[in-house]
């Protein structure tokens, strides 16, 4: 059975013709001036590799790839990946891309699945981001970067899954993983151990695939759902809501912070592994009802 599209991107080509590009689960495309992009824009204000769109069963995200003139979502400049909703407009140079999430289509809904159970769960979210991703874009050929990026992603996925987590989103130089369960400390500890392993691998000189990257972790309360498709197959998916939005917002702000390992204080208090933490910053989060969130970083021995 062919995969159903998660999201459709609608835009005008350079010739003024209406175009549509659909992405299925696991697909990612880039937008830019180079002909190596799935969406190529002949616009001098657009960078060679400007932005990326990615789709998973959890939805779709967009990220700016360190472009010179920026990527805008509904008029606001992007500094990290953002979740997309139907009707969103992404502006890249003079091009406007309209987002259509296919799950809003009744036929797609029937072919997909129906939620039969939802329950609250504790969730810890980890965001791993390659530092200075734009410098890699500028320095490497598309093929070389794609190969290195694929190897890095494989490594991160392996570490996350070895610690009981699940990768939810991947776009550009960002990966988002979650740990869901009935125990906040267990989720927090598993994500913390993953972060430690990832950063140790990043600093290993013999690791030719290592990127310099940073990790941010935050915890909250989410919803986990079980869905049954019409063909009888069952899948588990997670509706994160505010914790995911808050974590992505924190990750966006944290790009200006020096530390490569940042944790919300409430998550650090759940870890209880004997580590000591130093304050990094207090950031105001507009997502949900969070308000200011204290960020800390483990002190290195």
Coordinates of C-alpha atoms in Angstrom, one line a residue, residues 15-281:
X15 CA 7.4 31.0 -14.6
X16 CA 4.3 31.8 -12.6
X17 CA 2.8 28.3 -12.9
X18 CA 1.0 26.7 -9.9
X19 CA 3.0 23.9 -8.4
X20 CA 2.3 21.3 -5.7
X21 CA 4.7 19.0 -4.0
X22 CA 3.6 16.3 -1.5
X23 CA 5.7 14.8 1.2
X24 CA 5.1 11.3 2.7
X25 CA 6.3 10.0 6.1
X26 CA 10.1 10.3 6.4
X27 CA 10.6 12.5 3.4
X28 CA 12.5 15.8 3.5
X29 CA 13.1 18.4 0.7
X30 CA 15.2 21.5 0.5
X31 CA 14.4 24.9 -1.1
X32 CA 17.1 27.1 -2.6
X33 CA 18.8 28.7 -5.5
X34 CA 20.8 25.6 -6.5
X35 CA 19.4 23.1 -8.9
X36 CA 20.1 20.4 -6.4
X37 CA 17.0 21.5 -4.4
X38 CA 13.6 19.9 -5.0
X39 CA 12.2 23.4 -5.1
X40 CA 14.6 25.6 -7.0
X41 CA 14.1 29.3 -6.9
X42 CA 15.9 31.6 -9.4
X43 CA 16.0 34.5 -7.0
X44 CA 19.2 36.3 -6.0
X45 CA 17.8 36.9 -2.5
X46 CA 17.5 33.1 -1.9
X47 CA 20.5 31.2 -0.6
X48 CA 22.0 28.1 -2.4
X49 CA 20.3 25.9 0.2
X50 CA 17.9 28.1 2.0
X51 CA 15.3 26.1 3.9
X52 CA 14.0 22.5 4.4
X53 CA 10.6 20.9 4.9
X54 CA 10.3 17.5 6.6
X55 CA 7.3 15.2 7.1
X56 CA 6.6 12.4 9.6
X57 CA 3.5 10.6 10.9
X58 CA 3.4 13.4 13.6
X59 CA 3.1 16.2 11.0
X60 CA 5.4 18.5 9.2
X61 CA 8.1 21.0 10.1
X62 CA 10.1 23.7 8.4
X63 CA 13.6 25.0 9.2
X64 CA 15.8 27.7 7.9
X65 CA 19.2 26.4 6.9
X66 CA 21.2 29.4 7.9
X67 CA 20.2 31.5 4.9
X68 CA 21.4 35.0 4.4
X69 CA 18.0 36.7 4.2
X70 CA 16.0 34.4 6.4
X71 CA 12.8 32.2 6.1
X72 CA 9.5 33.5 7.4
X73 CA 6.5 31.6 8.7
X74 CA 3.3 33.6 8.7
X75 CA 5.5 36.8 8.7
X76 CA 7.8 35.8 11.6
X77 CA 11.5 35.0 11.0
X78 CA 12.5 31.4 11.8
X79 CA 15.6 30.7 14.0
X80 CA 14.9 26.9 14.4
X81 CA 12.5 24.3 13.2
X82 CA 8.8 25.0 13.6
X83 CA 5.7 22.7 13.4
X84 CA 3.4 23.5 10.5
X85 CA -0.4 23.8 10.3
X86 CA -2.7 23.9 7.3
X87 CA -3.0 27.4 5.9
X88 CA 0.5 28.4 7.1
X89 CA 2.5 30.5 4.6
X90 CA 6.2 30.2 4.4
X91 CA 8.0 33.0 2.6
X92 CA 11.4 32.3 1.0
X93 CA 12.6 35.3 -1.0
X94 CA 9.8 36.3 -3.2
X95 CA 8.2 32.9 -3.1
X96 CA 5.2 32.1 -0.9
X97 CA 4.6 28.5 -0.1
X98 CA 1.2 27.5 1.3
X99 CA 1.0 24.5 3.6
X100 CA -1.8 21.9 3.3
X101 CA -1.7 19.1 5.9
X102 CA -3.3 16.1 4.3
X103 CA -4.8 14.7 7.5
X104 CA -7.3 17.6 7.2
X105 CA -8.7 15.9 4.1
X106 CA -11.6 13.6 4.8
X107 CA -10.5 10.9 2.4
X108 CA -7.0 10.9 3.9
X109 CA -8.5 10.7 7.3
X110 CA -10.6 7.6 6.4
X111 CA -7.6 5.9 4.8
X112 CA -5.4 6.7 7.7
X113 CA -6.6 6.0 11.2
X114 CA -8.9 7.0 14.0
X115 CA -7.9 7.8 17.5
X116 CA -9.5 5.3 19.9
X117 CA -7.6 6.1 23.1
X118 CA -5.8 9.1 24.7
X119 CA -4.1 9.2 28.0
X120 CA -1.8 11.8 29.7
X121 CA 1.9 10.8 30.0
X122 CA 5.1 12.3 31.2
X123 CA 7.3 13.3 28.4
X124 CA 10.9 14.5 28.1
X125 CA 12.0 16.1 24.8
X126 CA 15.5 16.3 23.4
X127 CA 16.6 18.6 20.6
X128 CA 20.0 17.9 19.0
X129 CA 21.2 20.7 16.7
X130 CA 24.4 20.9 14.6
X131 CA 26.3 24.0 15.5
X132 CA 27.0 26.5 12.6
X133 CA 25.1 24.2 10.2
X134 CA 25.3 26.9 7.6
X135 CA 29.1 26.7 7.5
X136 CA 28.8 23.0 6.5
X137 CA 26.3 24.0 3.8
X138 CA 28.7 26.5 2.4
X139 CA 31.8 24.4 2.7
X140 CA 30.5 21.0 1.4
X141 CA 29.0 19.8 -1.8
X142 CA 25.3 18.7 -1.6
X143 CA 26.2 15.0 -2.0
X144 CA 29.0 15.1 0.6
X145 CA 26.8 17.0 3.1
X146 CA 23.9 14.6 2.5
X147 CA 26.1 11.6 3.2
X148 CA 27.6 13.1 6.4
X149 CA 24.1 14.2 7.6
X150 CA 22.7 10.8 7.0
X151 CA 25.5 9.2 9.0
X152 CA 25.0 11.7 11.8
X153 CA 21.3 11.1 11.9
X154 CA 21.8 7.4 12.0
X155 CA 24.1 7.8 14.9
X156 CA 21.7 10.0 16.9
X157 CA 18.7 7.7 16.1
X158 CA 20.7 4.7 17.4
X159 CA 21.7 6.4 20.6
X160 CA 18.1 7.6 21.2
X161 CA 16.6 4.2 20.6
X162 CA 19.2 2.5 22.7
X163 CA 18.0 4.6 25.6
X164 CA 14.3 3.9 25.0
X165 CA 13.5 7.1 23.1
X166 CA 11.9 7.8 19.7
X167 CA 12.9 10.3 17.1
X168 CA 9.9 12.4 16.1
X169 CA 11.3 15.0 13.7
X170 CA 14.3 15.5 11.5
X171 CA 15.0 18.5 9.4
X172 CA 18.2 20.1 8.3
X173 CA 20.7 20.0 11.2
X174 CA 18.0 19.4 13.9
X175 CA 16.6 16.2 15.4
X176 CA 13.8 16.0 18.0
X177 CA 13.4 12.9 20.2
X178 CA 10.9 12.0 22.9
X179 CA 10.6 9.8 25.9
X180 CA 7.1 9.1 27.1
X181 CA 5.9 7.1 30.1
X182 CA 4.4 7.1 33.5
X183 CA 7.6 8.1 35.3
X184 CA 9.0 11.6 34.9
X185 CA 12.4 10.6 36.5
X186 CA 12.8 7.6 34.2
X187 CA 12.1 9.7 31.0
X188 CA 14.4 12.5 32.2
X189 CA 17.3 10.1 33.1
X190 CA 17.1 8.3 29.8
X191 CA 17.2 11.5 27.8
X192 CA 20.0 12.8 29.9
X193 CA 22.1 9.7 29.4
X194 CA 21.4 9.9 25.6
X195 CA 22.6 13.5 25.6
X196 CA 25.8 12.6 27.5
X197 CA 26.5 9.8 25.0
X198 CA 25.8 12.1 22.0
X199 CA 28.1 14.8 23.2
X200 CA 30.9 12.4 24.1
X201 CA 30.7 11.1 20.5
X202 CA 30.7 14.6 19.2
X203 CA 34.0 15.4 21.0
X204 CA 35.8 12.2 20.0
X205 CA 38.6 13.2 17.6
X206 CA 38.8 9.8 15.9
X207 CA 35.1 10.0 14.9
X208 CA 35.3 11.3 11.3
X209 CA 31.5 11.7 11.2
X210 CA 31.3 13.9 14.3
X211 CA 29.6 17.3 13.9
X212 CA 29.9 19.9 16.6
X213 CA 26.4 20.1 18.0
X214 CA 24.4 21.1 21.1
X215 CA 21.6 19.4 23.0
X216 CA 18.6 20.9 24.8
X217 CA 16.3 18.9 27.1
X218 CA 12.9 19.9 28.5
X219 CA 10.1 17.9 30.3
X220 CA 6.4 18.3 30.5
X221 CA 3.0 16.6 30.4
X222 CA 1.7 15.3 27.0
X223 CA -0.9 13.0 25.5
X224 CA -0.2 9.5 24.1
X225 CA -2.8 8.0 21.7
X226 CA -3.4 4.6 20.1
X227 CA -4.9 4.6 16.6
X228 CA -6.4 1.8 14.6
X229 CA -6.3 2.1 10.8
X230 CA -9.2 0.8 8.7
X231 CA -7.0 -2.0 7.4
X232 CA -6.8 -3.3 10.9
X233 CA -3.2 -2.3 11.5
X234 CA -2.5 -0.5 14.8
X235 CA 0.0 2.3 15.3
X236 CA 1.0 4.3 18.3
X237 CA 1.5 8.0 18.0
X238 CA 2.1 10.9 20.4
X239 CA 0.2 14.2 20.7
X240 CA 2.7 16.3 22.5
X241 CA 1.1 19.8 22.5
X242 CA 2.5 22.5 24.7
X243 CA 5.7 20.6 25.8
X244 CA 6.8 20.2 22.2
X245 CA 6.1 23.8 21.3
X246 CA 7.9 25.0 24.4
X247 CA 10.9 22.9 23.8
X248 CA 11.2 24.0 20.2
X249 CA 10.9 27.6 21.4
X250 CA 13.6 27.1 24.0
X251 CA 15.9 25.5 21.3
X252 CA 15.3 28.5 19.1
X253 CA 16.4 30.9 21.9
X254 CA 19.3 28.7 23.0
X255 CA 21.2 29.2 19.7
X256 CA 22.5 32.4 21.3
X257 CA 23.8 30.6 24.4
X258 CA 27.3 29.3 24.7
X259 CA 26.7 26.0 26.4
X260 CA 26.4 22.8 24.3
X261 CA 24.3 21.0 26.9
X262 CA 21.3 22.8 28.2
X263 CA 18.5 21.4 30.4
X264 CA 15.4 23.0 31.9
X265 CA 15.8 23.2 35.7
X266 CA 12.7 21.0 36.3
X267 CA 14.2 18.3 34.1
X268 CA 17.6 18.6 35.9
X269 CA 15.8 18.0 39.3
X270 CA 14.3 14.8 37.9
X271 CA 17.7 13.4 36.8
X272 CA 19.1 12.8 40.3
X273 CA 22.3 11.3 39.1
X274 CA 24.7 13.2 41.4
X275 CA 25.4 15.8 38.7
X276 CA 25.7 19.5 39.6
X277 CA 24.2 22.2 37.4
X278 CA 25.1 25.8 36.8
X279 CA 22.5 28.4 35.8
X280 CA 22.6 29.4 32.1
X281 CA 19.6 31.7 31.5

